[in-house]
PDB file of C-alpha atoms in Angstrom:
ATOM      1  CA  MET A   1      27.834 -15.351  17.796  1.00 61.00           C
ATOM      2  CA  THR A   2      27.624 -11.752  18.971  1.00 73.00           C
ATOM      3  CA  ILE A   3      24.138 -10.360  19.575  1.00 91.00           C
ATOM      4  CA  ARG A   4      24.557  -7.563  17.045  1.00 92.00           C
ATOM      5  CA  ALA A   5      27.044  -6.873  14.246  1.00 95.00           C
ATOM      6  CA  TRP A   6      27.488  -4.998  10.994  1.00 96.00           C
ATOM      7  CA  LEU A   7      30.440  -6.028   8.824  1.00 97.00           C
ATOM      8  CA  ASN A   8      31.507  -4.003   5.787  1.00 95.00           C
ATOM      9  CA  LYS A   9      35.274  -3.533   6.122  1.00 95.00           C
ATOM     10  CA  ASP A  10      38.059  -5.711   4.714  1.00 93.00           C
ATOM     11  CA  TYR A  11      39.605  -6.316   8.140  1.00 94.00           C
ATOM     12  CA  GLN A  12      36.217  -7.572   9.398  1.00 95.00           C
ATOM     13  CA  LEU A  13      35.793 -10.000   6.487  1.00 95.00           C
ATOM     14  CA  PRO A  14      39.030 -11.921   5.853  1.00 95.00           C
ATOM     15  CA  PRO A  15      38.696 -14.445   2.992  1.00 94.00           C
ATOM     16  CA  GLY A  16      37.712 -17.938   4.109  1.00 94.00           C
ATOM     17  CA  GLU A  17      36.710 -16.890   7.650  1.00 94.00           C
ATOM     18  CA  GLU A  18      33.491 -18.018   9.319  1.00 96.00           C
ATOM     19  CA  ILE A  19      31.560 -14.917  10.404  1.00 96.00           C
ATOM     20  CA  PHE A  20      28.165 -16.278  11.528  1.00 96.00           C
ATOM     21  CA  ARG A  21      26.850 -19.624  12.766  1.00 96.00           C
ATOM     22  CA  SER A  22      23.491 -20.653  14.181  1.00 94.00           C
ATOM     23  CA  GLU A  23      21.643 -23.951  14.530  1.00 93.00           C
ATOM     24  CA  ARG A  24      18.292 -22.186  14.267  1.00 93.00           C
ATOM     25  CA  ARG A  25      15.861 -22.341  11.341  1.00 94.00           C
ATOM     26  CA  PHE A  26      15.970 -19.277   9.056  1.00 96.00           C
ATOM     27  CA  ALA A  27      13.518 -18.183   6.375  1.00 95.00           C
ATOM     28  CA  LEU A  28      13.835 -15.650   3.580  1.00 95.00           C
ATOM     29  CA  TRP A  29      11.749 -12.892   5.164  1.00 92.00           C
ATOM     30  CA  ALA A  30      11.912  -9.820   2.950  1.00 90.00           C
ATOM     31  CA  TYR A  31      13.529  -8.288  -0.101  1.00 90.00           C
ATOM     32  CA  SER A  32      13.621  -4.593  -0.945  1.00 87.00           C
ATOM     33  CA  VAL A  33      14.531  -3.364  -4.405  1.00 82.00           C
ATOM     34  CA  SER A  34      15.917  -0.231  -2.752  1.00 80.00           C
ATOM     35  CA  HIS A  35      19.610  -0.910  -2.085  1.00 83.00           C
ATOM     36  CA  GLY A  36      19.083  -4.608  -2.885  1.00 89.00           C
ATOM     37  CA  GLN A  37      18.333  -5.545   0.730  1.00 93.00           C
ATOM     38  CA  THR A  38      17.788  -9.233   1.535  1.00 95.00           C
ATOM     39  CA  LEU A  39      16.604 -10.228   5.006  1.00 96.00           C
ATOM     40  CA  PHE A  40      16.554 -13.683   6.630  1.00 97.00           C
ATOM     41  CA  ARG A  41      14.767 -14.268   9.932  1.00 95.00           C
ATOM     42  CA  SER A  42      14.567 -16.952  12.614  1.00 95.00           C
ATOM     43  CA  THR A  43      11.378 -16.464  14.615  1.00 91.00           C
ATOM     44  CA  PRO A  44      10.709 -17.369  18.274  1.00 89.00           C
ATOM     45  CA  GLY A  45       9.515 -20.957  18.624  1.00 81.00           C
ATOM     46  CA  SER A  46      10.674 -21.959  15.137  1.00 70.00           C
ATOM     47  CA  ASP A  47      13.372 -24.150  16.642  1.00 68.00           C
ATOM     48  CA  GLY A  48      12.258 -25.330  20.050  1.00 67.00           C
ATOM     49  CA  LEU A  49      12.292 -23.024  23.058  1.00 69.00           C
ATOM     50  CA  ALA A  50      14.032 -19.970  21.599  1.00 79.00           C
ATOM     51  CA  GLU A  51      12.323 -16.759  22.704  1.00 86.00           C
ATOM     52  CA  THR A  52      14.325 -14.344  20.571  1.00 92.00           C
ATOM     53  CA  THR A  53      14.216 -13.283  16.950  1.00 93.00           C
ATOM     54  CA  VAL A  54      17.414 -13.430  14.878  1.00 95.00           C
ATOM     55  CA  GLU A  55      17.704 -11.429  11.657  1.00 96.00           C
ATOM     56  CA  VAL A  56      20.489 -11.498   9.065  1.00 97.00           C
ATOM     57  CA  LEU A  57      20.619  -8.685   6.491  1.00 97.00           C
ATOM     58  CA  PHE A  58      22.703  -8.411   3.302  1.00 97.00           C
ATOM     59  CA  LYS A  59      22.977  -5.070   1.445  1.00 95.00           C
ATOM     60  CA  PRO A  60      23.413  -3.903  -1.203  1.00 94.00           C
ATOM     61  CA  VAL A  61      23.022  -7.246  -2.972  1.00 95.00           C
ATOM     62  CA  THR A  62      24.342  -7.598  -6.530  1.00 95.00           C
ATOM     63  CA  ALA A  63      23.593 -11.297  -7.117  1.00 95.00           C
ATOM     64  CA  MET A  64      22.493 -14.282  -5.055  1.00 96.00           C
ATOM     65  CA  LYS A  65      21.602 -17.970  -5.110  1.00 96.00           C
ATOM     66  CA  ILE A  66      19.503 -18.748  -2.057  1.00 96.00           C
ATOM     67  CA  ARG A  67      16.779 -20.969  -0.664  1.00 95.00           C
ATOM     68  CA  ALA A  68      13.524 -20.112   1.082  1.00 94.00           C
ATOM     69  CA  PHE A  69      14.557 -21.923   4.285  1.00 96.00           C
ATOM     70  CA  TYR A  70      17.753 -22.949   6.074  1.00 97.00           C
ATOM     71  CA  GLN A  71      17.811 -25.467   8.901  1.00 95.00           C
ATOM     72  CA  GLY A  72      20.937 -24.187  10.573  1.00 95.00           C
ATOM     73  CA  LEU A  73      23.021 -21.532   8.874  1.00 97.00           C
ATOM     74  CA  LEU A  74      26.754 -20.880   8.578  1.00 97.00           C
ATOM     75  CA  ILE A  75      28.036 -17.811   6.737  1.00 98.00           C
ATOM     76  CA  ARG A  76      31.639 -17.328   5.709  1.00 97.00           C
ATOM     77  CA  THR A  77      33.525 -15.010   3.413  1.00 97.00           C
ATOM     78  CA  ALA A  78      34.572 -16.915   0.305  1.00 96.00           C
ATOM     79  CA  PRO A  79      38.306 -17.498  -0.268  1.00 96.00           C
ATOM     80  CA  ALA A  80      39.663 -15.465  -3.206  1.00 93.00           C
ATOM     81  CA  GLU A  81      39.697 -18.387  -5.658  1.00 95.00           C
ATOM     82  CA  GLU A  82      36.168 -19.484  -4.779  1.00 96.00           C
ATOM     83  CA  ALA A  83      34.905 -15.889  -4.928  1.00 95.00           C
ATOM     84  CA  GLU A  84      36.237 -15.531  -8.462  1.00 95.00           C
ATOM     85  CA  ARG A  85      34.627 -18.824  -9.487  1.00 96.00           C
ATOM     86  CA  VAL A  86      31.233 -17.693  -8.168  1.00 96.00           C
ATOM     87  CA  LYS A  87      31.491 -14.313  -9.904  1.00 95.00           C
ATOM     88  CA  ALA A  88      32.515 -16.016 -13.135  1.00 95.00           C
ATOM     89  CA  GLY A  89      29.162 -17.830 -13.020  1.00 94.00           C
ATOM     90  CA  CYS A  90      27.424 -14.450 -13.382  1.00 93.00           C
ATOM     91  CA  PRO A  91      29.008 -13.140 -16.608  1.00 93.00           C
ATOM     92  CA  SER A  92      26.342 -10.488 -17.218  1.00 94.00           C
ATOM     93  CA  VAL A  93      26.820  -8.846 -13.804  1.00 93.00           C
ATOM     94  CA  GLU A  94      29.294  -6.008 -13.338  1.00 92.00           C
ATOM     95  CA  PHE A  95      30.837  -6.281  -9.869  1.00 93.00           C
ATOM     96  CA  GLY A  96      32.454  -3.492  -7.887  1.00 91.00           C
ATOM     97  CA  ARG A  97      35.652  -3.725  -5.871  1.00 90.00           C
ATOM     98  CA  GLU A  98      33.708  -3.893  -2.605  1.00 93.00           C
ATOM     99  CA  ASP A  99      31.335  -6.658  -3.717  1.00 95.00           C
ATOM    100  CA  ARG A 100      32.106  -9.640  -1.508  1.00 96.00           C
ATOM    101  CA  VAL A 101      30.987 -13.247  -1.925  1.00 97.00           C
ATOM    102  CA  PHE A 102      29.318 -14.601   1.203  1.00 98.00           C
ATOM    103  CA  LEU A 103      28.834 -18.380   1.280  1.00 98.00           C
ATOM    104  CA  LEU A 104      25.684 -19.690   3.006  1.00 98.00           C
ATOM    105  CA  GLU A 105      26.155 -23.288   4.158  1.00 97.00           C
ATOM    106  CA  SER A 106      23.323 -25.471   5.434  1.00 97.00           C
ATOM    107  CA  SER A 107      22.454 -29.187   5.361  1.00 94.00           C
ATOM    108  CA  GLY A 108      25.494 -30.027   3.262  1.00 95.00           C
ATOM    109  CA  GLU A 109      24.673 -27.498   0.527  1.00 96.00           C
ATOM    110  CA  THR A 110      26.210 -24.116  -0.257  1.00 97.00           C
ATOM    111  CA  ASP A 111      24.494 -20.997  -1.614  1.00 97.00           C
ATOM    112  CA  TYR A 112      25.858 -17.497  -1.958  1.00 97.00           C
ATOM    113  CA  VAL A 113      25.025 -13.804  -1.683  1.00 98.00           C
ATOM    114  CA  ILE A 114      27.229 -11.189  -3.336  1.00 97.00           C
ATOM    115  CA  SER A 115      26.961  -7.906  -1.468  1.00 97.00           C
ATOM    116  CA  MET A 116      29.034  -5.189   0.161  1.00 96.00           C
ATOM    117  CA  ALA A 117      27.962  -5.908   3.733  1.00 97.00           C
ATOM    118  CA  VAL A 118      26.242  -8.322   6.092  1.00 97.00           C
ATOM    119  CA  GLY A 119      24.868  -7.823   9.577  1.00 97.00           C
ATOM    120  CA  TRP A 120      22.705  -9.522  12.148  1.00 97.00           C
ATOM    121  CA  HIS A 121      20.740  -8.747  15.274  1.00 96.00           C
ATOM    122  CA  GLU A 122      19.270 -11.021  17.953  1.00 95.00           C
ATOM    123  CA  GLY A 123      16.746  -9.889  20.540  1.00 93.00           C
ATOM    124  CA  VAL A 124      13.070  -9.646  21.464  1.00 91.00           C
ATOM    125  CA  LEU A 125      11.259  -7.939  18.585  1.00 89.00           C
ATOM    126  CA  ALA A 126       8.455  -5.662  19.798  1.00 86.00           C
ATOM    127  CA  PRO A 127       4.954  -6.509  18.447  1.00 84.00           C
ATOM    128  CA  THR A 128       4.713  -3.416  16.230  1.00 83.00           C
ATOM    129  CA  ARG A 129       8.352  -3.247  15.152  1.00 84.00           C
ATOM    130  CA  ARG A 130       8.664  -4.711  11.676  1.00 85.00           C
ATOM    131  CA  SER A 131      12.381  -5.514  11.889  1.00 91.00           C
ATOM    132  CA  PHE A 132      15.531  -4.722  13.853  1.00 93.00           C
ATOM    133  CA  PHE A 133      16.711  -3.007  10.659  1.00 91.00           C
ATOM    134  CA  THR A 134      13.672  -0.728  10.317  1.00 84.00           C
ATOM    135  CA  ASP A 135      13.056   2.175  12.676  1.00 75.00           C
ATOM    136  CA  VAL A 136      11.444   5.595  12.852  1.00 71.00           C
ATOM    137  CA  PHE A 137      13.876   8.375  12.002  1.00 67.00           C
ATOM    138  CA  ALA A 138      13.691  12.144  12.356  1.00 63.00           C
ATOM    139  CA  GLY A 139      11.447  13.690   9.709  1.00 66.00           C
ATOM    140  CA  GLU A 140       9.326  10.562   9.232  1.00 68.00           C
ATOM    141  CA  THR A 141       5.676  10.500  10.284  1.00 72.00           C
ATOM    142  CA  ARG A 142       4.596   7.067   9.104  1.00 75.00           C
ATOM    143  CA  TRP A 143       4.746   3.854  11.081  1.00 79.00           C
ATOM    144  CA  PRO A 144       7.057   1.510   9.111  1.00 80.00           C
ATOM    145  CA  ALA A 145       4.714  -1.078   7.608  1.00 78.00           C
ATOM    146  CA  THR A 146       7.410  -3.236   5.996  1.00 81.00           C
ATOM    147  CA  PRO A 147      10.454  -5.066   7.415  1.00 84.00           C
ATOM    148  CA  LEU A 148      12.853  -3.097   5.197  1.00 83.00           C
ATOM    149  CA  PRO A 149      12.780   0.569   4.143  1.00 76.00           C
ATOM    150  CA  GLY A 150      12.398   1.507   0.509  1.00 73.00           C
ATOM    151  CA  VAL A 151      10.555  -0.185  -2.344  1.00 69.00           C
ATOM    152  CA  ASP A 152       9.224  -3.449  -0.929  1.00 64.00           C
ATOM    153  CA  ALA A 153       8.615  -6.688  -2.794  1.00 60.00           C
ATOM    154  CA  GLY A 154       5.213  -7.025  -1.144  1.00 62.00           C
ATOM    155  CA  PHE A 155       5.853 -10.193   0.883  1.00 63.00           C
ATOM    156  CA  GLY A 156       3.988  -8.789   3.892  1.00 66.00           C
ATOM    157  CA  VAL A 157       0.942  -7.231   2.202  1.00 69.00           C
ATOM    158  CA  ALA A 158      -2.269  -8.670   3.689  1.00 71.00           C
ATOM    159  CA  SER A 159      -5.255  -9.452   1.516  1.00 73.00           C
ATOM    160  CA  ALA A 160      -8.661  -7.879   2.079  1.00 74.00           C
ATOM    161  CA  ALA A 161      -9.918 -11.276   3.295  1.00 77.00           C
ATOM    162  CA  GLU A 162      -7.149 -11.428   5.908  1.00 75.00           C
ATOM    163  CA  LEU A 163      -8.027  -7.941   7.136  1.00 74.00           C
ATOM    164  CA  ILE A 164     -11.731  -8.782   7.484  1.00 73.00           C
ATOM    165  CA  ALA A 165     -10.838 -12.037   9.262  1.00 76.00           C
ATOM    166  CA  ALA A 166      -8.647 -10.108  11.695  1.00 73.00           C
ATOM    167  CA  LEU A 167     -11.374  -7.584  12.434  1.00 72.00           C
ATOM    168  CA  ARG A 168     -13.909 -10.348  12.976  1.00 72.00           C
ATOM    169  CA  GLY A 169     -11.543 -12.211  15.217  1.00 66.00           C
ATOM    170  CA  GLY A 170     -10.818 -15.065  12.813  1.00 53.00           C
ATOM    171  CA  GLY A 171     -12.574 -17.299  10.341  1.00 51.00           C
ATOM    172  CA  ASP A 172     -12.951 -17.076   6.575  1.00 53.00           C
ATOM    173  CA  GLY A 173     -15.333 -18.019   3.827  1.00 54.00           C
ATOM    174  CA  GLN A 174     -18.157 -16.001   5.379  1.00 53.00           C
ATOM    175  CA  GLU A 175     -20.797 -14.557   3.046  1.00 59.00           C
ATOM    176  CA  ARG A 176     -21.065 -10.820   2.570  1.00 56.00           C
ATOM    177  CA  ALA A 177     -23.745  -9.436   4.873  1.00 60.00           C
ATOM    178  CA  ARG A 178     -25.117  -6.169   6.211  1.00 67.00           C
ATOM    179  CA  ARG A 179     -22.655  -4.367   8.451  1.00 66.00           C
ATOM    180  CA  GLU A 180     -24.718  -4.603  11.619  1.00 66.00           C
ATOM    181  CA  ARG A 181     -21.678  -4.571  13.883  1.00 71.00           C
ATOM    182  CA  TYR A 182     -18.560  -2.496  14.180  1.00 77.00           C
ATOM    183  CA  ARG A 183     -15.057  -2.830  15.525  1.00 78.00           C
ATOM    184  CA  HIS A 184     -12.857  -0.042  16.836  1.00 85.00           C
ATOM    185  CA  VAL A 185      -9.380   0.588  15.432  1.00 88.00           C
ATOM    186  CA  HIS A 186      -6.809   3.003  16.805  1.00 94.00           C
ATOM    187  CA  VAL A 187      -5.292   5.595  14.479  1.00 95.00           C
ATOM    188  CA  VAL A 188      -2.014   7.256  15.406  1.00 96.00           C
ATOM    189  CA  MET A 189      -2.189  10.891  14.246  1.00 95.00           C
ATOM    190  CA  THR A 190       0.759  13.251  13.831  1.00 95.00           C
ATOM    191  CA  ARG A 191       1.139  17.002  13.372  1.00 94.00           C
ATOM    192  CA  GLU A 192       4.134  18.722  11.831  1.00 92.00           C
ATOM    193  CA  GLU A 193       4.704  22.482  11.731  1.00 91.00           C
ATOM    194  CA  TYR A 194       5.735  24.117   8.453  1.00 90.00           C
ATOM    195  CA  ARG A 195       6.187  27.733   7.386  1.00 90.00           C
ATOM    196  CA  ASP A 196       2.827  27.752   5.610  1.00 91.00           C
ATOM    197  CA  GLY A 197       0.996  26.025   8.469  1.00 92.00           C
ATOM    198  CA  PRO A 198       0.555  22.676  10.233  1.00 93.00           C
ATOM    199  CA  TYR A 199       0.363  19.345   8.430  1.00 92.00           C
ATOM    200  CA  ILE A 200      -1.776  16.664  10.109  1.00 94.00           C
ATOM    201  CA  SER A 201      -1.887  13.084   8.905  1.00 92.00           C
ATOM    202  CA  GLY A 202      -2.747   9.580   9.989  1.00 92.00           C
ATOM    203  CA  SER A 203       0.480   7.632  10.464  1.00 92.00           C
ATOM    204  CA  GLY A 204      -0.755   4.126  11.223  1.00 92.00           C
ATOM    205  CA  VAL A 205      -3.895   2.131  12.062  1.00 92.00           C
ATOM    206  CA  PHE A 206      -3.748  -0.533  14.787  1.00 91.00           C
ATOM    207  CA  LEU A 207      -6.168  -3.180  16.009  1.00 86.00           C
ATOM    208  CA  THR A 208      -5.287  -2.749  19.698  1.00 89.00           C
ATOM    209  CA  LEU A 209      -4.690   0.313  21.840  1.00 93.00           C
ATOM    210  CA  GLU A 210      -1.484  -1.255  23.203  1.00 94.00           C
ATOM    211  CA  ASP A 211       0.003  -1.470  19.706  1.00 94.00           C
ATOM    212  CA  ALA A 212      -1.054   2.098  18.930  1.00 95.00           C
ATOM    213  CA  GLU A 213       0.566   3.368  22.125  1.00 95.00           C
ATOM    214  CA  GLU A 214       3.818   1.661  21.185  1.00 94.00           C
ATOM    215  CA  ALA A 215       3.830   3.228  17.709  1.00 93.00           C
ATOM    216  CA  LYS A 216       2.930   6.626  19.184  1.00 94.00           C
ATOM    217  CA  ALA A 217       5.913   6.420  21.534  1.00 93.00           C
ATOM    218  CA  ALA A 218       8.218   5.758  18.553  1.00 92.00           C
ATOM    219  CA  LEU A 219       6.824   8.627  16.466  1.00 93.00           C
ATOM    220  CA  ALA A 220       6.334  11.279  19.183  1.00 93.00           C
ATOM    221  CA  PRO A 221       9.994  12.451  19.437  1.00 92.00           C
ATOM    222  CA  HIS A 222      10.049  13.313  15.713  1.00 92.00           C
ATOM    223  CA  VAL A 223       6.882  15.410  15.354  1.00 92.00           C
ATOM    224  CA  ALA A 224       5.303  18.499  16.917  1.00 93.00           C
ATOM    225  CA  ASP A 225       2.375  16.511  18.301  1.00 95.00           C
ATOM    226  CA  CYS A 226       1.194  12.902  18.279  1.00 95.00           C
ATOM    227  CA  TRP A 227      -2.073  11.410  19.507  1.00 96.00           C
ATOM    228  CA  ILE A 228      -4.410   8.428  19.089  1.00 96.00           C
ATOM    229  CA  GLU A 229      -7.919   8.578  17.636  1.00 94.00           C
ATOM    230  CA  THR A 230     -10.282   5.630  18.075  1.00 92.00           C
ATOM    231  CA  LEU A 231     -12.574   5.024  15.091  1.00 88.00           C
ATOM    232  CA  PRO A 232     -15.268   2.436  14.322  1.00 84.00           C
ATOM    233  CA  VAL A 233     -14.863   0.149  11.307  1.00 80.00           C
ATOM    234  CA  ALA A 234     -17.937  -1.513   9.826  1.00 77.00           C
ATOM    235  CA  VAL A 235     -17.723  -5.305  10.001  1.00 71.00           C
TER     236      VAL A 235
END
């Protein structure tokens, strides 16, 4: 398996060919309605001593039959006859010429994703980077809070209880009490220059200064100014 790939051309995806294989454990990690993006991830430590993260992304997805987890994953482009059989099982879906059937094989079972392209990336994922497929681009001033850009399905949204537990350093089920203590958070601020004047906004809030510095470094090349403000949060 190559470390990084993006396959969306006919010559890259010959029918019946194996295109990806890994013995690692993969989980359905995120889905974005925008462009029908479906992301699977194998996290460090999920399968022994692996220290890297592996992500597999399909987009744009037209139809799919998948599982939440795969213990070992093989992906191949479906042969023409099998591709037609799979598409025939979705009579209400209108497929385009570039919609390809990708077969996902694991533990003796076969699922499928019908999409135009598939890609993967293996490496060490930085603590504040949400995904290898999400980055800060020119003109953006917000730290990407979700693994995939666009309308997110909400898989990664933390509850208020989880936020309070994080600020307190762990624990749950505690009764509401007076906010006698406080905890500092680090807000990455950005400034953009426009014809009618500057626009200043908060672009991300982080629990540690190290995480804020990392996000600031990603945002700084795309804005006029970028800095960190440390604020107290009642706990």
